[in-house]
Short mmCIF file of C-alpha atoms and ligand atoms in Angstrom, two decimals:
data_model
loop_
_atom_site.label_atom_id
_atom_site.label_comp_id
_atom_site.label_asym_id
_atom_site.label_seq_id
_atom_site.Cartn_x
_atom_site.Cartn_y
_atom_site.Cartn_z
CA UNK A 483 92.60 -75.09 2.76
CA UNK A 484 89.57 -74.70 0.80
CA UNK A 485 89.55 -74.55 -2.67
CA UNK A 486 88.18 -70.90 -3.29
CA UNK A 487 90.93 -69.99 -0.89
CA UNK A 488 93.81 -71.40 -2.60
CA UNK A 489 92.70 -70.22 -6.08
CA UNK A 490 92.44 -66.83 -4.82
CA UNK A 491 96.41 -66.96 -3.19
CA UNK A 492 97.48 -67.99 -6.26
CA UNK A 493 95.15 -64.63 -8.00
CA UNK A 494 96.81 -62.15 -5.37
CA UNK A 495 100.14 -63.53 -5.95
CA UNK A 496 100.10 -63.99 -10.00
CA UNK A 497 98.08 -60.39 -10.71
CA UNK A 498 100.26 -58.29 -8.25
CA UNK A 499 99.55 -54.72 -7.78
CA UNK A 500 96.01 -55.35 -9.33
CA UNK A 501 93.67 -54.83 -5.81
CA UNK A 502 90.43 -53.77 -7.40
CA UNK A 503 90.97 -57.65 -9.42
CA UNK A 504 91.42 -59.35 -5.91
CA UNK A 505 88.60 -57.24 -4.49
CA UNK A 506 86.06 -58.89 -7.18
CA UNK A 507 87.31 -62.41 -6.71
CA UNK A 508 87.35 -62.18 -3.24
CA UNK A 509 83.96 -60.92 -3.58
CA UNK A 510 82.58 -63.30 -5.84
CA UNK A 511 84.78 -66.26 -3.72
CA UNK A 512 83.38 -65.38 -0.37
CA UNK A 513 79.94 -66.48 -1.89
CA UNK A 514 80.15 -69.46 -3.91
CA UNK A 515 81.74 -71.82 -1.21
CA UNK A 516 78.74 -73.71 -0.85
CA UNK A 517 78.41 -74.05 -4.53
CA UNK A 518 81.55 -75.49 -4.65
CA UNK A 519 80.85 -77.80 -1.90
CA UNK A 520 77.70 -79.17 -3.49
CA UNK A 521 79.70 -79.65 -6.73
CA UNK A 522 83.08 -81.44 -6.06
CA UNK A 523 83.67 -81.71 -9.62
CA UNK A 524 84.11 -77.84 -10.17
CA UNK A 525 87.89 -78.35 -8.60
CA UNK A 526 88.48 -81.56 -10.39
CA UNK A 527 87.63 -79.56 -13.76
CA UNK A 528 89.64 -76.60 -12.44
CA UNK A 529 86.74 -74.18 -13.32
CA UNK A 530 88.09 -71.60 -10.25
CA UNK A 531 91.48 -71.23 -11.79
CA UNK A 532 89.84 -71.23 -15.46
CA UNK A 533 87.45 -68.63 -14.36
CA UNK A 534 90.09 -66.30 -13.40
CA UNK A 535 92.70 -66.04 -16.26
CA UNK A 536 90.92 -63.82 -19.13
CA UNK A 537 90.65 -65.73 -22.25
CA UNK A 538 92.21 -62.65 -23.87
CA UNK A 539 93.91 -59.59 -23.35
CA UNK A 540 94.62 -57.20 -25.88
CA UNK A 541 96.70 -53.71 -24.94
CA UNK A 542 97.57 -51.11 -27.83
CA UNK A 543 99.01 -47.58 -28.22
CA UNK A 544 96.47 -44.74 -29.19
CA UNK A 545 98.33 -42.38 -30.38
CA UNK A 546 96.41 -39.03 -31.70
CA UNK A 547 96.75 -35.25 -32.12
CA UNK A 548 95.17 -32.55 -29.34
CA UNK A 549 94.08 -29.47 -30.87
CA UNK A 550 96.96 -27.45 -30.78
CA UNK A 551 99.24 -30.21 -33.00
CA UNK A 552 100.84 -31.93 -30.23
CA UNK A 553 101.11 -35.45 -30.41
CA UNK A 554 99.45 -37.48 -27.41
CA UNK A 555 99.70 -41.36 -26.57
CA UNK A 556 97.32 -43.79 -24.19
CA UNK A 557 96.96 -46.82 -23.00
CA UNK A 558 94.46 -48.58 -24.67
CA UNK A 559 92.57 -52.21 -23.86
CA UNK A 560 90.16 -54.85 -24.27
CA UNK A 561 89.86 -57.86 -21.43
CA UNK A 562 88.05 -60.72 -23.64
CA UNK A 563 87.59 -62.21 -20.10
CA UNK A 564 85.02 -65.28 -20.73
CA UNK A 565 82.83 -66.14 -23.43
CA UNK A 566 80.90 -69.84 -22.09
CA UNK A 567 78.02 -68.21 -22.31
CA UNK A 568 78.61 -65.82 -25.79
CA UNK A 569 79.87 -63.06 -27.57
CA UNK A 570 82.19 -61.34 -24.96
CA UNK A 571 80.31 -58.08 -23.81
CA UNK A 572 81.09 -55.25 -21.93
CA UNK A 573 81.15 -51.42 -21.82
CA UNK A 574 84.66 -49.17 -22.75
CA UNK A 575 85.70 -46.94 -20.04
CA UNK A 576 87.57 -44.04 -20.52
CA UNK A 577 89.10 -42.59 -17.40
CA UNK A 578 92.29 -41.29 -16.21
CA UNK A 579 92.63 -43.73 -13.26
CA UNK A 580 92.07 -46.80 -15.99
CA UNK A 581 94.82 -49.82 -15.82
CA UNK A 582 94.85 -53.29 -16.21
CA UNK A 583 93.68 -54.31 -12.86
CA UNK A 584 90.56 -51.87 -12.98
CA UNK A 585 89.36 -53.23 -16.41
CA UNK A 586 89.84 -57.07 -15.31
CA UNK A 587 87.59 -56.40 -12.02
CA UNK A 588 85.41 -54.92 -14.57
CA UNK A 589 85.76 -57.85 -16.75
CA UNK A 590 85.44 -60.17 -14.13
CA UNK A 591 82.29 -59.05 -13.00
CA UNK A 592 80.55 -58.61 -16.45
CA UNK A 593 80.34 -62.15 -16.38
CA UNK A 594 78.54 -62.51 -13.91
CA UNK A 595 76.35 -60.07 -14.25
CA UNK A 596 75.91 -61.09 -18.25
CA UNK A 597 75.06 -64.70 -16.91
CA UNK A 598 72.25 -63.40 -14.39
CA UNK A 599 70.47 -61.84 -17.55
CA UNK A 600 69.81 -65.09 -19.20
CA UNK A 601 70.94 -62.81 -23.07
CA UNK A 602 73.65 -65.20 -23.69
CA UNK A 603 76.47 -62.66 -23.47
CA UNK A 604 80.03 -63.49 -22.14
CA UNK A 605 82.01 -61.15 -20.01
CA UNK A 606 84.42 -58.05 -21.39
CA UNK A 607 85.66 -54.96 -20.23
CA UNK A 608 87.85 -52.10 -22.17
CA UNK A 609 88.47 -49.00 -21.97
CA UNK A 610 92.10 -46.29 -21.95
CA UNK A 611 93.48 -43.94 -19.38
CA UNK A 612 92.08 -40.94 -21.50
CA UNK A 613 90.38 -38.37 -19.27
CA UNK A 614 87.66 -36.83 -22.32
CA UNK A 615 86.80 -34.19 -19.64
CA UNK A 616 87.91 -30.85 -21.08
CA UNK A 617 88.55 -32.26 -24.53
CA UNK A 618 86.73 -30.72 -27.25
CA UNK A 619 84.51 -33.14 -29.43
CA UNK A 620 87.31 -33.40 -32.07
CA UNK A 621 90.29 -34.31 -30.00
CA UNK A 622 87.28 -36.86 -28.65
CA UNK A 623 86.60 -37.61 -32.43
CA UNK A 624 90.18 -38.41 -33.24
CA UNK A 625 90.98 -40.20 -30.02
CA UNK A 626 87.80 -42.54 -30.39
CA UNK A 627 89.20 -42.45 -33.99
CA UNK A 628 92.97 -43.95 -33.03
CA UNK A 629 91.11 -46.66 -30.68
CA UNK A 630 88.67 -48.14 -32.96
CA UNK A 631 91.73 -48.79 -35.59
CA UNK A 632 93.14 -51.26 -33.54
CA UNK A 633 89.79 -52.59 -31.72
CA UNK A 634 88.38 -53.19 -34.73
CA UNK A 635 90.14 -56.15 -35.11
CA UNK A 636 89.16 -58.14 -32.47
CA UNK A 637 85.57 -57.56 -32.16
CA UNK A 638 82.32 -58.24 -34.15
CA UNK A 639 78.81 -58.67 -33.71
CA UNK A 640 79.07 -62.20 -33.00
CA UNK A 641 82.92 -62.05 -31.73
CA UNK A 642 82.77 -59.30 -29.00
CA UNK A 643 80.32 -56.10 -28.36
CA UNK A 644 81.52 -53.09 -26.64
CA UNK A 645 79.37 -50.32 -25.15
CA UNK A 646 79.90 -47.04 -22.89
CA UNK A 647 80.63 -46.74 -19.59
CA UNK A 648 82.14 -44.12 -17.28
CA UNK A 649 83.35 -41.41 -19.94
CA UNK A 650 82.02 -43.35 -22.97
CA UNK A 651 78.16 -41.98 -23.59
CA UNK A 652 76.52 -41.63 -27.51
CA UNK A 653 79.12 -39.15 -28.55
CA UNK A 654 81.80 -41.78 -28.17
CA UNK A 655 80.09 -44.87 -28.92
CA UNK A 656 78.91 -42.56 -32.42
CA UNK A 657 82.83 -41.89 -33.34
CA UNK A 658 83.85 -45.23 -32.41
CA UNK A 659 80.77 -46.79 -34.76
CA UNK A 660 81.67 -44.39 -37.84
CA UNK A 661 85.29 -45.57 -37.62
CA UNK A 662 84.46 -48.97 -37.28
CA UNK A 663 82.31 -49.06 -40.33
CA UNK A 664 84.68 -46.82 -42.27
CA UNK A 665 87.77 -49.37 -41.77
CA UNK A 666 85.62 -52.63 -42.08
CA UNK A 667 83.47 -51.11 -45.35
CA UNK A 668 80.20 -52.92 -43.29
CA UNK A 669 77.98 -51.61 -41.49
CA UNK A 670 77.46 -54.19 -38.46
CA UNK A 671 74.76 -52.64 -36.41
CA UNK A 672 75.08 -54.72 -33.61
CA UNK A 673 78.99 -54.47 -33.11
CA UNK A 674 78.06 -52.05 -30.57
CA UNK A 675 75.56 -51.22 -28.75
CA UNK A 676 74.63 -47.25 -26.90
CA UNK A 677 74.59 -46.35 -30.81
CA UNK A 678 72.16 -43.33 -31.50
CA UNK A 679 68.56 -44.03 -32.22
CA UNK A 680 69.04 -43.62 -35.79
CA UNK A 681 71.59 -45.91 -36.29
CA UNK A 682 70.09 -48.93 -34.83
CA UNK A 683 70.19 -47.90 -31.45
CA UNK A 684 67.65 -48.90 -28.82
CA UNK A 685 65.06 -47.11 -27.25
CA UNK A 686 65.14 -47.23 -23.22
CA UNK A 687 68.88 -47.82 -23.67
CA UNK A 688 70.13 -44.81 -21.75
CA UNK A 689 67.63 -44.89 -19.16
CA UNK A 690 68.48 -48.92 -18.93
CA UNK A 691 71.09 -48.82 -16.12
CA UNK A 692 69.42 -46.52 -13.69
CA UNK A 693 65.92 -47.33 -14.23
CA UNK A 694 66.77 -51.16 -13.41
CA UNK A 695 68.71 -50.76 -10.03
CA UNK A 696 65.47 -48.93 -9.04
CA UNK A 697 63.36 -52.20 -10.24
CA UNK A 698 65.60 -54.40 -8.68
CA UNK A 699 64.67 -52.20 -6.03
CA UNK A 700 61.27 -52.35 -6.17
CA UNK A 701 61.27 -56.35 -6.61
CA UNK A 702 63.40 -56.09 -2.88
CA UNK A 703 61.07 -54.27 -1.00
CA UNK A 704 58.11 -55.83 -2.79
CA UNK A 705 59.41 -59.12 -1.30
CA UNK A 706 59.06 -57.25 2.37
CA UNK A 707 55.98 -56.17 1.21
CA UNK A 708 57.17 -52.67 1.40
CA UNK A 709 57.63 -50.00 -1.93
CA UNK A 710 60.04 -47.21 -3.09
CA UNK A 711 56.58 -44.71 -2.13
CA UNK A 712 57.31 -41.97 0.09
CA UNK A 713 60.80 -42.93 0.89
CA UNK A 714 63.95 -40.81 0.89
CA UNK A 715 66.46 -41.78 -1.20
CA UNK A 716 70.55 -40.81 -0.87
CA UNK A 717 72.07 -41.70 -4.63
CA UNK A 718 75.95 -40.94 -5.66
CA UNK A 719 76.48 -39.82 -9.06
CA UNK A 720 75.25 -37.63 -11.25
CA UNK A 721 76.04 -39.69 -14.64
CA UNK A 722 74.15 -41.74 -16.60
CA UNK A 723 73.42 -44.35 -14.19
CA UNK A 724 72.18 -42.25 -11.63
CA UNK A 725 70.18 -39.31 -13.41
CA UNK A 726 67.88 -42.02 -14.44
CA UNK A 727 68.08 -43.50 -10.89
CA UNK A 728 66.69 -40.43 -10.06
CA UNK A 729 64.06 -40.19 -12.53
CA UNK A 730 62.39 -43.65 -11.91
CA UNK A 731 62.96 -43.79 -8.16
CA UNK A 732 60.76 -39.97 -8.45
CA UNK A 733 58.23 -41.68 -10.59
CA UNK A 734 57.80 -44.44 -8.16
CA UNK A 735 56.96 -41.96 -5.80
CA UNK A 736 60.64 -41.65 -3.51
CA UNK A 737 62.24 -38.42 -2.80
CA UNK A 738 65.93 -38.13 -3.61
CA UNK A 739 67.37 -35.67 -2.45
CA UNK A 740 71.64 -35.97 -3.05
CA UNK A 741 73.72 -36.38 -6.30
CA UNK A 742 77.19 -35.91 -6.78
CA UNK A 743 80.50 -35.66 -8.84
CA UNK A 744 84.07 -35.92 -8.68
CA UNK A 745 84.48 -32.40 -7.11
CA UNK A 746 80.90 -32.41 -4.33
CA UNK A 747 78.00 -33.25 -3.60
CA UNK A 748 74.00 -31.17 -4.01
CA UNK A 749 71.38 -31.84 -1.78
CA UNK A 750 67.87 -30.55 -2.76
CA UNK A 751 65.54 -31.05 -0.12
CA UNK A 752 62.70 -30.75 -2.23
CA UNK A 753 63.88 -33.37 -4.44
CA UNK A 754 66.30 -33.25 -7.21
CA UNK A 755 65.05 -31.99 -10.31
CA UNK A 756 65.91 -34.15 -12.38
CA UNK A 757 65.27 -32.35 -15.98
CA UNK A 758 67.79 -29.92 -15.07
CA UNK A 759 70.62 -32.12 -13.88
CA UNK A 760 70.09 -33.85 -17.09
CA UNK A 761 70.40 -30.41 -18.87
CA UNK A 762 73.41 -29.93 -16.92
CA UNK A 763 75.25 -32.93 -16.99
CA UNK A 764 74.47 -34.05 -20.49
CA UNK A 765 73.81 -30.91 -23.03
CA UNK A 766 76.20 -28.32 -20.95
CA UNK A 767 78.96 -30.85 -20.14
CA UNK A 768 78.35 -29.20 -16.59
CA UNK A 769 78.98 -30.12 -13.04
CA UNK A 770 76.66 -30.29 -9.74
CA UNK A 771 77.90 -27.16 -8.59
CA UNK A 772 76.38 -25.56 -11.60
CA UNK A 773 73.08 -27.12 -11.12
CA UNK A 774 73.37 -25.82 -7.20
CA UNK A 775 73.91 -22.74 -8.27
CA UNK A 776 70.70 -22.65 -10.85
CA UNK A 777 68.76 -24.22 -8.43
CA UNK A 778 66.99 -21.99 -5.26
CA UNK A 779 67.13 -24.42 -2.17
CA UNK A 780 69.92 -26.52 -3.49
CA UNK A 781 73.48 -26.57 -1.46
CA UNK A 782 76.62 -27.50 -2.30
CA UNK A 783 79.47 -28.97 -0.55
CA UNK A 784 82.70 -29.33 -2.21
CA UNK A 785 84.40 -32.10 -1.58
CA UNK A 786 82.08 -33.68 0.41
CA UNK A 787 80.37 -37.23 -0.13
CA UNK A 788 76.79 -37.81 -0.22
CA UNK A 789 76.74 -40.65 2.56
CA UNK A 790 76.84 -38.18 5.53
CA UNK A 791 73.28 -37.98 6.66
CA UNK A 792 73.67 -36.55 9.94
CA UNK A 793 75.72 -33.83 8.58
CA UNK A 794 72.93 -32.93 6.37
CA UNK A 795 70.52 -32.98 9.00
CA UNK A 796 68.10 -35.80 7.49
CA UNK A 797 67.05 -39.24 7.55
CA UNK A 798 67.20 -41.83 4.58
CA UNK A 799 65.63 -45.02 3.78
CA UNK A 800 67.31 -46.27 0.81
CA UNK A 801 70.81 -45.72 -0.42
CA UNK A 802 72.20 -45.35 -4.49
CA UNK A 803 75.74 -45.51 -4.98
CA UNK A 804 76.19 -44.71 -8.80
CA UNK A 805 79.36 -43.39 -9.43
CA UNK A 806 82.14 -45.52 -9.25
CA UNK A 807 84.16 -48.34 -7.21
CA UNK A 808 84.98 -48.06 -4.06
CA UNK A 809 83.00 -45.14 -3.17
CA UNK A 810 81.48 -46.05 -0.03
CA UNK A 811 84.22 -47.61 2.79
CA UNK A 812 83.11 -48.77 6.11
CA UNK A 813 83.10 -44.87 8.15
CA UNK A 814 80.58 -43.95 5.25
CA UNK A 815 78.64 -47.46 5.81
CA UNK A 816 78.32 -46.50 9.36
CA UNK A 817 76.97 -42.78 8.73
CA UNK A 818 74.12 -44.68 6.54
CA UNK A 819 73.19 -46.76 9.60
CA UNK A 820 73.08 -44.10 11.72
CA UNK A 821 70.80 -41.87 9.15
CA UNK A 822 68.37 -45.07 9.00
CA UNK A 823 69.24 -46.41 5.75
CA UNK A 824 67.56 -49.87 5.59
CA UNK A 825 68.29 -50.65 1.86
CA UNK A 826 71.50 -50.01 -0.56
CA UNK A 827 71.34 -50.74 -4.06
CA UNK A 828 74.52 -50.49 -6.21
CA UNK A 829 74.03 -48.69 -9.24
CA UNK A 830 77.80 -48.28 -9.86
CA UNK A 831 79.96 -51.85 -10.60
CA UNK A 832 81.36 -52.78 -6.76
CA UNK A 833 80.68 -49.32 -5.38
CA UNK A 834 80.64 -50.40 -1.81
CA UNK A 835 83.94 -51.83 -0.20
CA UNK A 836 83.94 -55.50 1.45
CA UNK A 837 83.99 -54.24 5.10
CA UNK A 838 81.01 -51.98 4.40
CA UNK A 839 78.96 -54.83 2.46
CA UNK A 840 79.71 -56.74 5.29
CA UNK A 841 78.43 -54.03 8.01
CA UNK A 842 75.54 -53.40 6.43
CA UNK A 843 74.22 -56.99 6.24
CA UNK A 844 75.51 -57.79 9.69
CA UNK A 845 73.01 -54.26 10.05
CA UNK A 846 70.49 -56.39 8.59
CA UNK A 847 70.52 -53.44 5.80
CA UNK A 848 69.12 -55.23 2.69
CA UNK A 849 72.11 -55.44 -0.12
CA UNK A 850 71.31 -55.26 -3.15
CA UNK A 851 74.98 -55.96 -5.23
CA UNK A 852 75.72 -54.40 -8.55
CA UNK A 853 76.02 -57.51 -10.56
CA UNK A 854 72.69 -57.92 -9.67
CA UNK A 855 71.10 -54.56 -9.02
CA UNK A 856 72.91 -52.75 -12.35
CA UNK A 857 72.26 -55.44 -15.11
CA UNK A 858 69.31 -53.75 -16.59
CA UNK A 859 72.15 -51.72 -18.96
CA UNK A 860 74.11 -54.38 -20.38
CA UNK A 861 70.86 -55.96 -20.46
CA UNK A 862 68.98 -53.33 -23.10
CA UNK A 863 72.21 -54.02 -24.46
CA UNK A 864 71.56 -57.38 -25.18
CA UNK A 865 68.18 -56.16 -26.30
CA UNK A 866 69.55 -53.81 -28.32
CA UNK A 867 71.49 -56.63 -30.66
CA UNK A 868 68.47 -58.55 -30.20
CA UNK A 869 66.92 -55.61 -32.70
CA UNK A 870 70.09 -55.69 -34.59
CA UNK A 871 69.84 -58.73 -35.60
CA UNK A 872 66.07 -58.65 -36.81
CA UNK A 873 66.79 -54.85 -38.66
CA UNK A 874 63.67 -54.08 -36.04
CA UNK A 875 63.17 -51.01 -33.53
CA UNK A 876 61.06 -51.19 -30.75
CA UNK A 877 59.04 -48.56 -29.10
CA UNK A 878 60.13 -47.48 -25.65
CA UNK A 879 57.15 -49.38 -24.09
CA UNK A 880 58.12 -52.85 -25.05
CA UNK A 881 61.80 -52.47 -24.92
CA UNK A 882 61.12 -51.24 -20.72
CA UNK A 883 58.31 -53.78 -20.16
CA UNK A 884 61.59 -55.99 -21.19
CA UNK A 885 63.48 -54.95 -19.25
CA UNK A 886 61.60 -55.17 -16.21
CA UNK A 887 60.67 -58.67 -16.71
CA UNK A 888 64.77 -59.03 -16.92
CA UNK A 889 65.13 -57.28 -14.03
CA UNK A 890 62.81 -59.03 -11.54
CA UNK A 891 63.77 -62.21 -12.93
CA UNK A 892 66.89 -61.10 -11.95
CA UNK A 893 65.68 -60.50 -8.58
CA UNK A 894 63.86 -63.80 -8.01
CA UNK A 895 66.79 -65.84 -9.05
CA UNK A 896 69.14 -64.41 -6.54
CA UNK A 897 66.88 -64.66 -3.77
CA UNK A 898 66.05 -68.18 -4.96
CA UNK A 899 70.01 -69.13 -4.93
CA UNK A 900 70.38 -67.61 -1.74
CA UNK A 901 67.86 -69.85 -0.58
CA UNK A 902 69.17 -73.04 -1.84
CA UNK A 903 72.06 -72.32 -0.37
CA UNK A 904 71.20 -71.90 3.08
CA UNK A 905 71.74 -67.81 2.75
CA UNK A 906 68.31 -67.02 3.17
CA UNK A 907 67.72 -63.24 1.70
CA UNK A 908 71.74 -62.34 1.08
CA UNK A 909 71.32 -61.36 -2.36
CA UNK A 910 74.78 -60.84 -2.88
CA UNK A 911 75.24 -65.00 -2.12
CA UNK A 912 72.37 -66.01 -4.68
CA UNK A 913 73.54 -63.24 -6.88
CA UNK A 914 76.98 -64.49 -6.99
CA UNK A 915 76.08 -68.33 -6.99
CA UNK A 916 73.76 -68.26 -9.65
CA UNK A 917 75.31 -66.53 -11.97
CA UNK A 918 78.41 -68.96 -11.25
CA UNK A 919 76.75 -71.84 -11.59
CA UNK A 920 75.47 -70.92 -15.11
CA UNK A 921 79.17 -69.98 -16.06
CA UNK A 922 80.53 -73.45 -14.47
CA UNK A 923 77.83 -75.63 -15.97
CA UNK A 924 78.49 -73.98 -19.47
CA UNK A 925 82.12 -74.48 -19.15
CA UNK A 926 82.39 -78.32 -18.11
CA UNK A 927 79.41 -78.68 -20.98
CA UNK A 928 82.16 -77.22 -23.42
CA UNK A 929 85.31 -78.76 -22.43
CA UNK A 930 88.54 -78.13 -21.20
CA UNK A 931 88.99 -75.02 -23.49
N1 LIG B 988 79.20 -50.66 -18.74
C1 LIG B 988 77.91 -51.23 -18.44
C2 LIG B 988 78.05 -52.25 -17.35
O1 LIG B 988 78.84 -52.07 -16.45
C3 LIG B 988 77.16 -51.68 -19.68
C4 LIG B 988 77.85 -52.68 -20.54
C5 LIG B 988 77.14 -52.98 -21.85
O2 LIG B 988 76.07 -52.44 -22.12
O3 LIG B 988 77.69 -53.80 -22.60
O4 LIG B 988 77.37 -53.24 -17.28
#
């Protein structure tokens, strides 16, 4: 039995009832055999079965106070998954559907991902099962609040770095910052990152995640000689990650024409406008029905998923998922086919299930994989303690030119992996063996620890 095979047996049957963790491994797994092959001494120094056992995982009890005086109590974590490379680093979700399992996929990922940015960042994940939808800001405040006492502890500019992710934005990261500095009587800019601009945030930060899945695009179908101009664009999501999808996949000249949330889907045939959304989404708390209904031209479809181009009568040549895991399965993999789609990028961390990865490459659909395709964010992170570190802030020009360079690096190195090992083009092989073979090198370097 192979090696990657065994190790990931011994995963399913030591993390039970954790299938988003076996998803990732498999994942990640599936690509690296010939890395392992080329390097026998991987199993000898046990790096699979290292690699898959967080270095640390801390749970806690938040307990805080809604606003009507009742006393409420989640689940809260931090996965300190690997930290060869450095300070463990990794967004906080908060999210009713959050548990163990979700936030060590998460974890398990980050490293990768951290590795293929070159920032010198290990891999982390946290987050609680808090929903903040339909909280006011102070029952946010004081949950944030409850959290920070106990995460304070274990992190630390040069220890571990948190940042947002799907229901942590600035407000959060902003109460969890204040709290930290309140308990710890320092003010440690760079103990988070997705701070607010004027207290040591970075510029470009928010736009980070979307606008570099739409570089990584760009670097893709620059290698075909082809460009994001005048193509139609499907993207999922209508958070962070995908509003500024939107905006730079507009600028370079695509037309998207879908976003969505948790209740439906909009599709704007004359492109999403992408101001308004923003308005929507961000300063109203709103949903994409609201910006349907604002919007002449616009429909909505509750309930309904943005993948199903026939259904909506048009043709697509490049596909976004930004909202979360799992998001599109093999029937909605098909539909994309069908509507044309030549190119998916994954804005969202493992939106696309195995059997519809593997359908669209067998396709020949070009894939671009999250680890790879949505680094840019924890990559302005890195930037961002990069400015921390120096007291400096950056305009917006230098901090994106940055990031760019970071992203088609990013690019190159995948397809160059890929290459090397005999996987000409699958970027979700060279994206997955180069960023393990920076991890493994870095771990034999540093011992059996
Ligand atoms: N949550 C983001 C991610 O999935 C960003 C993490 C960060 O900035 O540390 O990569």
């Amino acid at each position: 039995m192979h090696y990657a095979n065994k190790v990931y047996d011994q995963v399913v049957a030591a993390n039970p009832g954790e299938p988003e963790f076996h998803q990732a491994v498999r994942e990640v797994f599936d690509s690296i055999a010939p890395v392992l092959d080329a390097h026998p001494e991987y199993a000898d120094q046990a790096i699979l079965e290292r690699l898959v056992e967080p270095e640390r995982i801390i749970a806690f009890r938040v307990p805080w106070v809604d606003d009507a005086g009742k006393i409420r109590v989640n689940k809260g974590y931090r996965v300190q998954f690997n930290s060869a490379l450095g300070p463990y680093k990794g967004g906080l979700r908060f999210h009713p559907t959050v548990y163990l399992g979700m936030l060590k996929f998460l974890g398990f990922e980050q490293i990768f991902k951290n590795a293929l940015t070159r920032q010198h960042i290990g891999g982390a994940k946290g987050g609680a099962n808090f929903d903040p939808k339909g909280k006011s800001d102070n029952e946010v405040m004081r949950f944030c609040q409850s959290f920070m006492t106990e995460l304070q502890r274990h992190i630390g500019p040069d220890v571990d770095v948190p940042a947002g992710d799907i229901g942590v934005g600035g407000r959060e990261i902003g109460y969890l910052f204040g709290q930290y500095r309140r308990i710890r009587d320092s003010f440690d800019a760079g103990v988070l990152t997705g701070k607010g601009l004027g207290f040591g945030g970075s510029l470009a930060r928010t736009e980070a995640t979307g606008y570099g899945a739409v570089y990584f695009a760009d670097a893709m179908l620059a290698a075909r000689g082809e460009s994001l101009d005048g193509r139609t664009a499907v993207v999922s999501g209508s958070g962070n990650v995908a509003l500024y999808a939107i905006a730079k996949a507009q600028q370079l000249g695509a037309r998207v024409v879908t976003a969505s949330d948790s209740s439906g889907m909009v599709y704007d045939d004359a492109g999403i406008d992408v101001e308004l959304l923003r308005h929507i989404k961000e300063d109203l708390r709103g949903r994409v029905s609201d910006y349907a209904a604002q919007r002449p031209g616009a429909r909505y479809q509750a309930g309904a998923k943005v993948w199903n181009l026939a259904e909506l009568g048009i043709h697509a040549d490049i596909a976004f998922p930004c909202a979360t895991q799992n998001e599109l399965n093999e029937v909605d993999a098909r539909q994309l086919l069908n509507g044309g789609v030549r190119a998916v990028v994954e804005g969202a961390n493992m939106p696309t299930t195995l059997e519809a990865t593997h359908l669209l490459q067998e396709n020949g659909v070009l894939f671009a994989p999250g680890k790879a395709a949505n680094a840019g964010g924890v990559a302005t992170s890195a930037l961002e303690m990069q400015q921390n570190s120096a007291r400096q802030s950056w305009g917006f020009e230098k901090v994106d030119a940055k990031l760019h360079d970071i992203m088609r690096d990013i690019h190159d190195t995948a397809l160059d992996a890929a290459a090397r090992y005999g996987h000409e083009g699958d970027y979700v092989v060279g994206a997955n063996a180069a960023g393990f073979e920076m991890v493994a090198e870095a771990m034999i370097a540093q011992g059996v620890i």
